[in-house]
Amino acid sequence: MKILLAVSGGIDSMYLANRALADAGGLFGFAGPMEFAVAHCNFSLRAEESDGDEAFVRDWCTANGVRCIIRRFDTKSYAEKKGISIEMSARDLRYSWFAQLCSEEGFDAVAVGHNANDNAETLILNLLRGTGMKGICGMKKRGLLPVENSGAALLRPLLDTGRDEIREWMESRGLPWREDSSNSEYEYRRNIIRNEVFPIFKRINPSFTETFRREMTYFSKAFEFIEECCDNCGLDRNTINTDSLMTQRNWEYLLFQLTEGHINQSNYENLVSRLKSGRQISGKRFGDYIASSSALILDKSREKLPDAKSQVSYGIVDRSEIIRLKQPEGLLIMDADKLAFPLRFRRWKKGDWMVPFGMKGRKKLSDIFSDLHFSIPQKTSAIVLEHPSDPDRIAAIAGVRIDDSVKVTPETSRVLRLGLKEQSSGD
């Protein structure tokens, strides 16, 4: 068994590394010969502190005769390019690199230092954002690396071990680790839960992490039972026969399970309401599903859509330049100083709205698409630019129209020219 240990230098990952060094078989529960190496990601987010973490991990590996593989990332640039958060960017970069190492160097699995407290935090985060049964099961000890086409396993051997137990083990042996200053910052939701919410939970129930762990185990068993019921009901998630569905006992929850991950709560409630009333649903879209007279068909074309930002072309010019430059059809111009950079492009979603150019009142994008007689594929592929004032407000629908608040005026000095790639801006 060849395992890659993800080691940041923090207390959890150093506990993982030291436990693997002391008793790899006992830690991972595998019999037979075992080989492991350490992988360290330097995300270049904390300047000298990040470099100090890298040096610390490298020195530990050298002292203990463990192979150390290090990779540096420009995480901020990646986040700006993808239009996603720093946390999500670090996750993407980390797991993609791990998958590459597994493929190129024959590692069977990647082990990470997620512990019982991390699992409890994940449970609370999932509940706060809204989740189904799957989301309250927490993380699993063994799964697959979350990278497409990677067959490598993802191991979380510390999920039954609490943070207090980890600290006690490390301190009792005089083992060093690095403190991550970002763990005390309150800009991340997970840190707010860790630093503000959990101390209150601990006052109420000192062993709340063990309680959460036990309950998540029960939830996981219940989820497995529900999955079996879904599989045995004869309904296909890709094409849900609504007539057959409604003959099932507790069909509303069954529909929730079948469509989870492809439909939001608002769409789900609207769909259930229509099915109960017998109203027509044919031709309507509910999340990723398109309804026919007797079925809900999963529209897989959305899964194949390229990254939104890669499909647009934009550039900034002086206002005087737009007078002499030819403006191709479908190219939009906006006051660049009324926008926020980096620009955030994405696919449109239900609830998006704008105040169309020349109008005073807000209008939902779904109504604009209806006015323009957009087909379902046209609506599905529509790319929007978020307005800096509100993530649900749209500054522009690429190739279609802009929000009145970002229009070019006599006071405008810099102009953003925005078009779709196949309608190049000519910059």
CSV table of C-alpha atoms in Angstrom, one decimal:
chain,number,residue,atom,x,y,z
A,1,MET,CA,0.0,0.0,0.0
A,2,LYS,CA,1.4,3.3,-1.1
A,3,ILE,CA,-0.1,6.4,0.7
A,4,LEU,CA,0.4,10.1,0.2
A,5,LEU,CA,0.1,12.1,3.4
A,6,ALA,CA,-1.2,15.7,3.0
A,7,VAL,CA,0.8,17.6,5.6
A,8,SER,CA,0.4,21.4,6.1
A,9,GLY,CA,2.5,21.6,9.2
A,10,GLY,CA,-0.5,22.3,11.5
A,11,ILE,CA,-1.2,20.2,14.5
A,12,ASP,CA,-3.7,17.8,12.8
A,13,SER,CA,-1.5,17.0,9.9
A,14,MET,CA,1.6,16.6,12.0
A,15,TYR,CA,-0.3,14.3,14.3
A,16,LEU,CA,-1.2,12.3,11.1
A,17,ALA,CA,2.4,12.2,10.0
A,18,ASN,CA,3.8,11.2,13.4
A,19,ARG,CA,1.2,8.5,13.9
A,20,ALA,CA,1.9,7.2,10.4
A,21,LEU,CA,5.6,7.1,11.3
A,22,ALA,CA,5.0,5.3,14.6
A,23,ASP,CA,2.3,2.8,13.4
A,24,ALA,CA,1.1,3.2,9.9
A,25,GLY,CA,-0.8,-0.2,9.9
A,26,GLY,CA,-2.6,0.7,13.1
A,27,LEU,CA,-3.5,4.2,11.9
A,28,PHE,CA,-4.9,3.1,8.5
A,29,GLY,CA,-6.1,-0.4,9.4
A,30,PHE,CA,-4.3,-2.0,6.5
A,31,ALA,CA,-2.2,-5.2,6.9
A,32,GLY,CA,0.9,-5.9,4.9
A,33,PRO,CA,3.8,-3.6,3.8
A,34,MET,CA,3.1,0.1,3.6
A,35,GLU,CA,5.0,3.0,2.1
A,36,PHE,CA,4.2,6.6,2.5
A,37,ALA,CA,5.4,10.0,1.4
A,38,VAL,CA,4.5,13.6,2.4
A,39,ALA,CA,2.9,16.2,0.1
A,40,HIS,CA,2.9,19.8,1.1
A,41,CYS,CA,1.1,22.7,-0.6
A,42,ASN,CA,2.4,26.2,-0.3
A,43,PHE,CA,-0.6,28.3,-1.3
A,44,SER,CA,1.5,31.6,-1.1
A,45,LEU,CA,-1.2,33.3,1.0
A,46,ARG,CA,0.6,34.2,4.2
A,47,ALA,CA,4.0,35.4,2.9
A,48,GLU,CA,6.9,34.4,5.3
A,49,GLU,CA,4.5,32.3,7.4
A,50,SER,CA,3.7,30.1,4.4
A,51,ASP,CA,7.4,29.7,3.6
A,52,GLY,CA,8.0,28.9,7.2
A,53,ASP,CA,5.4,26.1,7.1
A,54,GLU,CA,7.1,24.7,4.0
A,55,ALA,CA,10.5,24.7,5.6
A,56,PHE,CA,9.1,23.1,8.8
A,57,VAL,CA,7.5,20.2,6.9
A,58,ARG,CA,10.7,19.7,4.8
A,59,ASP,CA,12.9,19.6,7.9
A,60,TRP,CA,10.6,17.1,9.6
A,61,CYS,CA,10.7,14.8,6.6
A,62,THR,CA,14.5,15.1,6.3
A,63,ALA,CA,14.9,14.3,10.0
A,64,ASN,CA,12.6,11.2,9.8
A,65,GLY,CA,13.8,9.9,6.4
A,66,VAL,CA,10.4,10.5,4.7
A,67,ARG,CA,10.2,11.6,1.1
A,68,CYS,CA,8.8,15.2,0.9
A,69,ILE,CA,7.1,16.5,-2.3
A,70,ILE,CA,6.3,20.3,-2.3
A,71,ARG,CA,4.3,22.4,-4.7
A,72,ARG,CA,3.8,26.2,-4.7
A,73,PHE,CA,0.6,27.7,-6.0
A,74,ASP,CA,-0.5,31.3,-6.9
A,75,THR,CA,-3.8,30.8,-5.2
A,76,LYS,CA,-5.1,34.4,-5.4
A,77,SER,CA,-4.5,34.5,-9.2
A,78,TYR,CA,-6.3,31.1,-9.6
A,79,ALA,CA,-9.3,32.4,-7.5
A,80,GLU,CA,-9.5,35.6,-9.7
A,81,LYS,CA,-9.3,33.6,-12.9
A,82,LYS,CA,-12.0,31.1,-11.8
A,83,GLY,CA,-14.1,33.7,-10.0
A,84,ILE,CA,-14.3,31.5,-6.8
A,85,SER,CA,-13.3,31.9,-3.2
A,86,ILE,CA,-9.8,31.5,-1.9
A,87,GLU,CA,-10.9,28.5,0.2
A,88,MET,CA,-12.5,26.8,-2.9
A,89,SER,CA,-9.4,27.6,-5.0
A,90,ALA,CA,-7.0,26.0,-2.4
A,91,ARG,CA,-9.2,22.9,-2.4
A,92,ASP,CA,-9.3,22.6,-6.2
A,93,LEU,CA,-5.5,23.1,-6.5
A,94,ARG,CA,-4.7,20.7,-3.6
A,95,TYR,CA,-6.8,17.8,-4.8
A,96,SER,CA,-5.9,18.2,-8.5
A,97,TRP,CA,-2.3,18.0,-7.6
A,98,PHE,CA,-2.8,15.0,-5.3
A,99,ALA,CA,-4.6,13.3,-8.2
A,100,GLN,CA,-1.7,14.0,-10.5
A,101,LEU,CA,0.8,12.6,-8.0
A,102,CYS,CA,-1.3,9.4,-7.6
A,103,SER,CA,-1.5,8.9,-11.3
A,104,GLU,CA,2.2,9.7,-12.1
A,105,GLU,CA,3.8,8.0,-9.1
A,106,GLY,CA,1.5,5.1,-8.2
A,107,PHE,CA,0.1,6.2,-4.9
A,108,ASP,CA,-3.0,4.2,-4.0
A,109,ALA,CA,-4.5,6.7,-1.6
A,110,VAL,CA,-4.2,10.2,-0.2
A,111,ALA,CA,-4.6,10.6,3.6
A,112,VAL,CA,-5.8,14.0,5.1
A,113,GLY,CA,-5.9,15.1,8.7
A,114,HIS,CA,-9.7,15.9,9.1
A,115,ASN,CA,-10.7,15.1,12.6
A,116,ALA,CA,-13.9,14.8,14.7
A,117,ASN,CA,-14.1,18.6,15.2
A,118,ASP,CA,-13.7,19.2,11.5
A,119,ASN,CA,-16.5,16.7,10.8
A,120,ALA,CA,-18.8,18.5,13.4
A,121,GLU,CA,-18.0,21.9,11.7
A,122,THR,CA,-18.9,20.4,8.3
A,123,LEU,CA,-22.2,19.2,9.7
A,124,ILE,CA,-23.1,22.7,11.1
A,125,LEU,CA,-22.1,24.4,7.8
A,126,ASN,CA,-24.2,22.0,5.8
A,127,LEU,CA,-27.2,22.6,8.0
A,128,LEU,CA,-26.7,26.4,7.8
A,129,ARG,CA,-26.7,26.4,4.0
A,130,GLY,CA,-29.5,23.8,3.7
A,131,THR,CA,-28.9,20.2,3.1
A,132,GLY,CA,-30.5,16.8,2.6
A,133,MET,CA,-29.9,13.6,4.4
A,134,LYS,CA,-26.5,13.2,2.6
A,135,GLY,CA,-25.3,16.5,4.0
A,136,ILE,CA,-25.9,15.5,7.7
A,137,CYS,CA,-24.0,12.3,7.4
A,138,GLY,CA,-20.7,14.2,7.6
A,139,MET,CA,-17.4,13.2,6.0
A,140,LYS,CA,-16.6,9.5,5.5
A,141,LYS,CA,-13.4,7.7,6.6
A,142,ARG,CA,-12.9,6.3,3.1
A,143,GLY,CA,-14.0,7.5,-0.3
A,144,LEU,CA,-12.6,8.6,-3.6
A,145,LEU,CA,-10.4,11.6,-4.3
A,146,PRO,CA,-12.9,14.4,-5.5
A,147,VAL,CA,-11.2,14.7,-8.9
A,148,GLU,CA,-12.8,13.5,-12.1
A,149,ASN,CA,-11.4,10.3,-13.5
A,150,SER,CA,-9.1,9.8,-10.5
A,151,GLY,CA,-9.5,6.3,-9.0
A,152,ALA,CA,-7.3,7.1,-6.0
A,153,ALA,CA,-8.8,6.6,-2.5
A,154,LEU,CA,-9.2,9.5,0.0
A,155,LEU,CA,-8.6,8.5,3.6
A,156,ARG,CA,-9.6,10.3,6.7
A,157,PRO,CA,-8.3,8.1,9.5
A,158,LEU,CA,-8.7,10.8,12.2
A,159,LEU,CA,-12.5,11.3,12.0
A,160,ASP,CA,-13.0,9.5,15.4
A,161,THR,CA,-10.2,11.6,17.0
A,162,GLY,CA,-11.1,14.9,18.6
A,163,ARG,CA,-8.8,18.0,18.5
A,164,ASP,CA,-8.3,17.9,22.3
A,165,GLU,CA,-7.0,14.3,22.1
A,166,ILE,CA,-4.7,15.3,19.2
A,167,ARG,CA,-3.2,18.1,21.2
A,168,GLU,CA,-2.7,16.0,24.3
A,169,TRP,CA,-0.9,13.3,22.3
A,170,MET,CA,1.4,15.8,20.6
A,171,GLU,CA,2.2,17.7,23.8
A,172,SER,CA,2.8,14.6,25.8
A,173,ARG,CA,5.5,13.5,23.4
A,174,GLY,CA,7.0,17.0,22.9
A,175,LEU,CA,6.3,17.0,19.2
A,176,PRO,CA,6.3,20.3,17.4
A,177,TRP,CA,3.8,21.8,14.9
A,178,ARG,CA,3.1,25.1,13.2
A,179,GLU,CA,0.2,27.5,14.2
A,180,ASP,CA,-1.7,28.8,11.3
A,181,SER,CA,-2.6,32.5,12.1
A,182,SER,CA,-5.6,32.3,9.7
A,183,ASN,CA,-7.3,29.9,12.1
A,184,SER,CA,-8.1,32.8,14.3
A,185,GLU,CA,-9.4,35.0,11.6
A,186,TYR,CA,-13.1,35.5,11.5
A,187,GLU,CA,-13.5,36.1,7.7
A,188,TYR,CA,-14.1,32.3,7.1
A,189,ARG,CA,-17.4,30.8,8.2
A,190,ARG,CA,-15.7,27.6,9.5
A,191,ASN,CA,-13.5,29.7,11.8
A,192,ILE,CA,-16.5,31.5,13.2
A,193,ILE,CA,-18.1,28.2,14.0
A,194,ARG,CA,-14.8,26.9,15.5
A,195,ASN,CA,-14.0,30.0,17.5
A,196,GLU,CA,-17.4,31.3,18.6
A,197,VAL,CA,-20.0,28.7,18.3
A,198,PHE,CA,-18.3,25.5,19.4
A,199,PRO,CA,-17.1,27.0,22.8
A,200,ILE,CA,-20.8,27.5,23.6
A,201,PHE,CA,-21.6,24.0,22.5
A,202,LYS,CA,-18.9,22.7,24.8
A,203,ARG,CA,-20.4,24.6,27.7
A,204,ILE,CA,-23.7,22.9,27.1
A,205,ASN,CA,-22.2,19.4,26.3
A,206,PRO,CA,-18.5,18.9,26.9
A,207,SER,CA,-18.5,15.8,24.7
A,208,PHE,CA,-20.6,17.3,21.9
A,209,THR,CA,-18.1,16.2,19.1
A,210,GLU,CA,-18.5,12.6,20.2
A,211,THR,CA,-22.3,13.1,20.3
A,212,PHE,CA,-22.2,14.6,16.7
A,213,ARG,CA,-20.0,11.7,15.6
A,214,ARG,CA,-22.4,9.1,16.9
A,215,GLU,CA,-25.4,10.8,15.4
A,216,MET,CA,-23.7,11.2,12.0
A,217,THR,CA,-23.1,7.5,12.0
A,218,TYR,CA,-26.8,6.9,12.6
A,219,PHE,CA,-27.7,9.4,9.8
A,220,SER,CA,-25.3,7.5,7.5
A,221,LYS,CA,-27.1,4.2,8.1
A,222,ALA,CA,-30.5,5.9,7.6
A,223,PHE,CA,-29.2,7.4,4.3
A,224,GLU,CA,-28.1,4.0,3.1
A,225,PHE,CA,-31.6,2.7,3.9
A,226,ILE,CA,-33.2,5.5,2.0
A,227,GLU,CA,-30.9,5.0,-1.0
A,228,GLU,CA,-31.9,1.4,-1.1
A,229,CYS,CA,-35.6,2.4,-1.1
A,230,CYS,CA,-34.9,4.8,-4.0
A,231,ASP,CA,-33.1,2.0,-6.0
A,232,ASN,CA,-35.9,-0.4,-5.3
A,233,CYS,CA,-38.7,1.9,-6.3
A,234,GLY,CA,-37.9,1.4,-10.0
A,235,LEU,CA,-37.5,5.1,-10.7
A,236,ASP,CA,-34.6,6.4,-12.8
A,237,ARG,CA,-33.0,9.7,-11.5
A,238,ASN,CA,-32.2,10.7,-15.1
A,239,THR,CA,-35.9,10.3,-16.3
A,240,ILE,CA,-38.4,10.4,-13.4
A,241,ASN,CA,-41.8,9.1,-14.4
A,242,THR,CA,-44.1,11.4,-12.5
A,243,ASP,CA,-47.1,9.1,-12.7
A,244,SER,CA,-45.1,6.2,-11.2
A,245,LEU,CA,-43.6,8.5,-8.7
A,246,MET,CA,-46.9,9.7,-7.2
A,247,THR,CA,-48.1,6.1,-6.6
A,248,GLN,CA,-45.2,5.7,-4.1
A,249,ARG,CA,-45.7,6.1,-0.4
A,250,ASN,CA,-44.0,9.4,0.8
A,251,TRP,CA,-43.4,10.3,-2.8
A,252,GLU,CA,-42.5,13.9,-1.9
A,253,TYR,CA,-39.4,12.8,0.1
A,254,LEU,CA,-38.6,10.3,-2.6
A,255,LEU,CA,-38.6,13.1,-5.2
A,256,PHE,CA,-36.4,15.1,-2.9
A,257,GLN,CA,-33.8,12.3,-2.7
A,258,LEU,CA,-34.0,11.6,-6.5
A,259,THR,CA,-33.4,15.2,-7.4
A,260,GLU,CA,-30.9,16.2,-4.7
A,261,GLY,CA,-28.0,18.2,-6.1
A,262,HIS,CA,-30.0,19.2,-9.2
A,263,ILE,CA,-32.8,21.3,-7.8
A,264,ASN,CA,-32.9,24.0,-5.1
A,265,GLN,CA,-35.5,24.3,-2.4
A,266,SER,CA,-37.7,26.9,-4.1
A,267,ASN,CA,-37.8,24.8,-7.3
A,268,TYR,CA,-38.5,21.7,-5.4
A,269,GLU,CA,-41.4,23.2,-3.5
A,270,ASN,CA,-42.9,24.7,-6.7
A,271,LEU,CA,-42.6,21.3,-8.4
A,272,VAL,CA,-44.3,19.5,-5.5
A,273,SER,CA,-47.1,22.1,-5.5
A,274,ARG,CA,-47.8,21.7,-9.2
A,275,LEU,CA,-47.8,17.9,-9.0
A,276,LYS,CA,-50.2,17.9,-6.1
A,277,SER,CA,-52.6,20.3,-7.9
A,278,GLY,CA,-52.4,18.5,-11.2
A,279,ARG,CA,-51.3,21.7,-13.0
A,280,GLN,CA,-49.4,21.5,-16.2
A,281,ILE,CA,-45.7,21.2,-15.9
A,282,SER,CA,-44.7,20.2,-19.4
A,283,GLY,CA,-42.0,22.4,-20.9
A,284,LYS,CA,-41.1,24.0,-17.6
A,285,ARG,CA,-37.6,23.8,-16.0
A,286,PHE,CA,-37.1,22.9,-12.4
A,287,GLY,CA,-33.4,23.2,-11.6
A,288,ASP,CA,-31.5,20.8,-13.9
A,289,TYR,CA,-34.7,19.0,-14.8
A,290,ILE,CA,-37.0,19.7,-17.8
A,291,ALA,CA,-40.6,18.5,-17.5
A,292,SER,CA,-42.5,16.7,-20.1
A,293,SER,CA,-46.2,15.7,-19.8
A,294,SER,CA,-45.3,12.6,-17.8
A,295,ALA,CA,-41.6,12.8,-16.8
A,296,LEU,CA,-38.8,14.9,-15.4
A,297,ILE,CA,-35.8,14.7,-17.6
A,298,LEU,CA,-32.3,15.5,-16.3
A,299,ASP,CA,-30.7,18.1,-18.6
A,300,LYS,CA,-27.1,16.9,-18.7
A,301,SER,CA,-26.0,19.6,-21.1
A,302,ARG,CA,-25.4,21.8,-18.1
A,303,GLU,CA,-22.7,19.5,-16.8
A,304,LYS,CA,-20.9,19.9,-20.1
A,305,LEU,CA,-21.0,23.7,-20.2
A,306,PRO,CA,-17.5,25.3,-20.1
A,307,ASP,CA,-16.4,27.8,-17.5
A,308,ALA,CA,-18.4,31.0,-17.8
A,309,LYS,CA,-15.4,33.3,-17.7
A,310,SER,CA,-13.7,31.4,-20.5
A,311,GLN,CA,-16.6,32.2,-22.8
A,312,VAL,CA,-16.5,36.0,-22.6
A,313,SER,CA,-14.1,38.6,-24.1
A,314,TYR,CA,-13.6,41.9,-22.4
A,315,GLY,CA,-11.3,44.9,-22.2
A,316,ILE,CA,-11.1,48.4,-20.8
A,317,VAL,CA,-10.6,51.5,-23.0
A,318,ASP,CA,-10.7,55.2,-22.6
A,319,ARG,CA,-14.2,56.7,-23.2
A,320,SER,CA,-12.9,58.7,-26.2
A,321,GLU,CA,-11.9,55.4,-27.8
A,322,ILE,CA,-15.4,54.0,-28.1
A,323,ILE,CA,-16.3,56.9,-30.5
A,324,ARG,CA,-13.8,55.7,-33.1
A,325,LEU,CA,-14.0,51.9,-32.5
A,326,LYS,CA,-16.6,50.0,-34.3
A,327,GLN,CA,-19.0,48.3,-31.9
A,328,PRO,CA,-19.9,44.8,-33.2
A,329,GLU,CA,-23.4,43.5,-32.7
A,330,GLY,CA,-23.7,41.8,-29.3
A,331,LEU,CA,-20.9,43.8,-27.7
A,332,LEU,CA,-21.9,45.7,-24.5
A,333,ILE,CA,-20.3,48.8,-23.1
A,334,MET,CA,-20.3,49.8,-19.4
A,335,ASP,CA,-18.8,52.3,-17.0
A,336,ALA,CA,-15.8,50.3,-15.8
A,337,ASP,CA,-15.5,52.4,-12.6
A,338,LYS,CA,-19.0,51.3,-11.5
A,339,LEU,CA,-18.0,47.6,-11.5
A,340,ALA,CA,-15.9,45.6,-9.0
A,341,PHE,CA,-12.7,43.8,-10.0
A,342,PRO,CA,-12.0,41.0,-10.4
A,343,LEU,CA,-15.1,40.7,-12.5
A,344,ARG,CA,-17.4,37.8,-11.5
A,345,PHE,CA,-18.9,35.9,-14.4
A,346,ARG,CA,-21.2,32.9,-14.0
A,347,ARG,CA,-24.3,31.1,-15.4
A,348,TRP,CA,-27.6,32.7,-14.6
A,349,LYS,CA,-29.7,31.3,-11.8
A,350,LYS,CA,-33.3,31.6,-10.5
A,351,GLY,CA,-33.7,34.8,-8.5
A,352,ASP,CA,-31.3,36.9,-10.6
A,353,TRP,CA,-32.6,40.3,-11.5
A,354,MET,CA,-31.5,43.6,-13.0
A,355,VAL,CA,-32.8,47.1,-13.9
A,356,PRO,CA,-32.6,46.9,-17.7
A,357,PHE,CA,-30.9,49.8,-19.5
A,358,GLY,CA,-33.4,52.7,-19.8
A,359,MET,CA,-35.8,51.4,-17.2
A,360,LYS,CA,-36.4,52.3,-13.6
A,361,GLY,CA,-37.8,49.1,-12.1
A,362,ARG,CA,-36.1,45.8,-11.5
A,363,LYS,CA,-36.9,42.8,-13.6
A,364,LYS,CA,-36.2,39.1,-13.2
A,365,LEU,CA,-33.9,37.6,-15.8
A,366,SER,CA,-36.3,34.8,-16.3
A,367,ASP,CA,-38.9,37.4,-17.4
A,368,ILE,CA,-36.3,39.0,-19.7
A,369,PHE,CA,-35.6,35.7,-21.3
A,370,SER,CA,-39.3,35.1,-21.8
A,371,ASP,CA,-39.7,38.5,-23.5
A,372,LEU,CA,-36.8,37.6,-25.8
A,373,HIS,CA,-38.3,34.2,-26.5
A,374,PHE,CA,-35.2,32.4,-25.4
A,375,SER,CA,-35.2,28.7,-25.8
A,376,ILE,CA,-34.3,26.5,-22.8
A,377,PRO,CA,-30.7,25.9,-24.2
A,378,GLN,CA,-30.3,29.6,-24.6
A,379,LYS,CA,-31.3,30.3,-21.0
A,380,THR,CA,-29.1,27.4,-19.8
A,381,SER,CA,-26.0,28.8,-21.4
A,382,ALA,CA,-26.6,32.5,-20.6
A,383,ILE,CA,-23.6,34.1,-19.0
A,384,VAL,CA,-24.0,37.0,-16.5
A,385,LEU,CA,-21.7,39.5,-14.8
A,386,GLU,CA,-22.5,40.1,-11.1
A,387,HIS,CA,-23.3,43.6,-9.9
A,388,PRO,CA,-21.0,44.8,-7.1
A,389,SER,CA,-24.0,45.8,-4.9
A,390,ASP,CA,-25.7,42.4,-4.7
A,391,PRO,CA,-24.7,38.9,-5.9
A,392,ASP,CA,-28.3,38.4,-7.2
A,393,ARG,CA,-28.3,41.6,-9.1
A,394,ILE,CA,-26.8,41.4,-12.6
A,395,ALA,CA,-24.7,44.1,-14.2
A,396,ALA,CA,-24.9,42.5,-17.6
A,397,ILE,CA,-26.2,39.5,-19.6
A,398,ALA,CA,-23.3,38.9,-22.0
A,399,GLY,CA,-24.3,39.6,-25.5
A,400,VAL,CA,-27.8,40.8,-24.5
A,401,ARG,CA,-28.1,43.9,-22.2
A,402,ILE,CA,-26.8,45.8,-19.3
A,403,ASP,CA,-28.1,47.1,-16.0
A,404,ASP,CA,-29.0,50.8,-16.1
A,405,SER,CA,-26.7,51.6,-13.1
A,406,VAL,CA,-23.6,50.8,-15.1
A,407,LYS,CA,-24.4,52.6,-18.3
A,408,VAL,CA,-21.9,55.0,-19.9
A,409,THR,CA,-22.5,58.7,-19.1
A,410,PRO,CA,-20.8,61.9,-19.9
A,411,GLU,CA,-18.9,61.5,-16.6
A,412,THR,CA,-17.5,58.1,-17.6
A,413,SER,CA,-13.8,58.0,-18.0
A,414,ARG,CA,-13.1,54.2,-18.5
A,415,VAL,CA,-15.3,51.9,-20.6
A,416,LEU,CA,-15.6,48.1,-20.2
A,417,ARG,CA,-16.3,46.4,-23.6
A,418,LEU,CA,-17.9,43.0,-23.1
A,419,GLY,CA,-18.8,40.4,-25.6
A,420,LEU,CA,-19.0,36.6,-26.1
A,421,LYS,CA,-15.9,34.9,-27.5
A,422,GLU,CA,-17.6,34.1,-30.8
A,423,GLN,CA,-18.5,37.9,-30.9
A,424,SER,CA,-15.0,39.2,-30.2
A,425,SER,CA,-14.7,42.7,-28.9
A,426,GLY,CA,-11.9,43.4,-31.4
A,427,ASP,CA,-9.4,44.5,-28.7
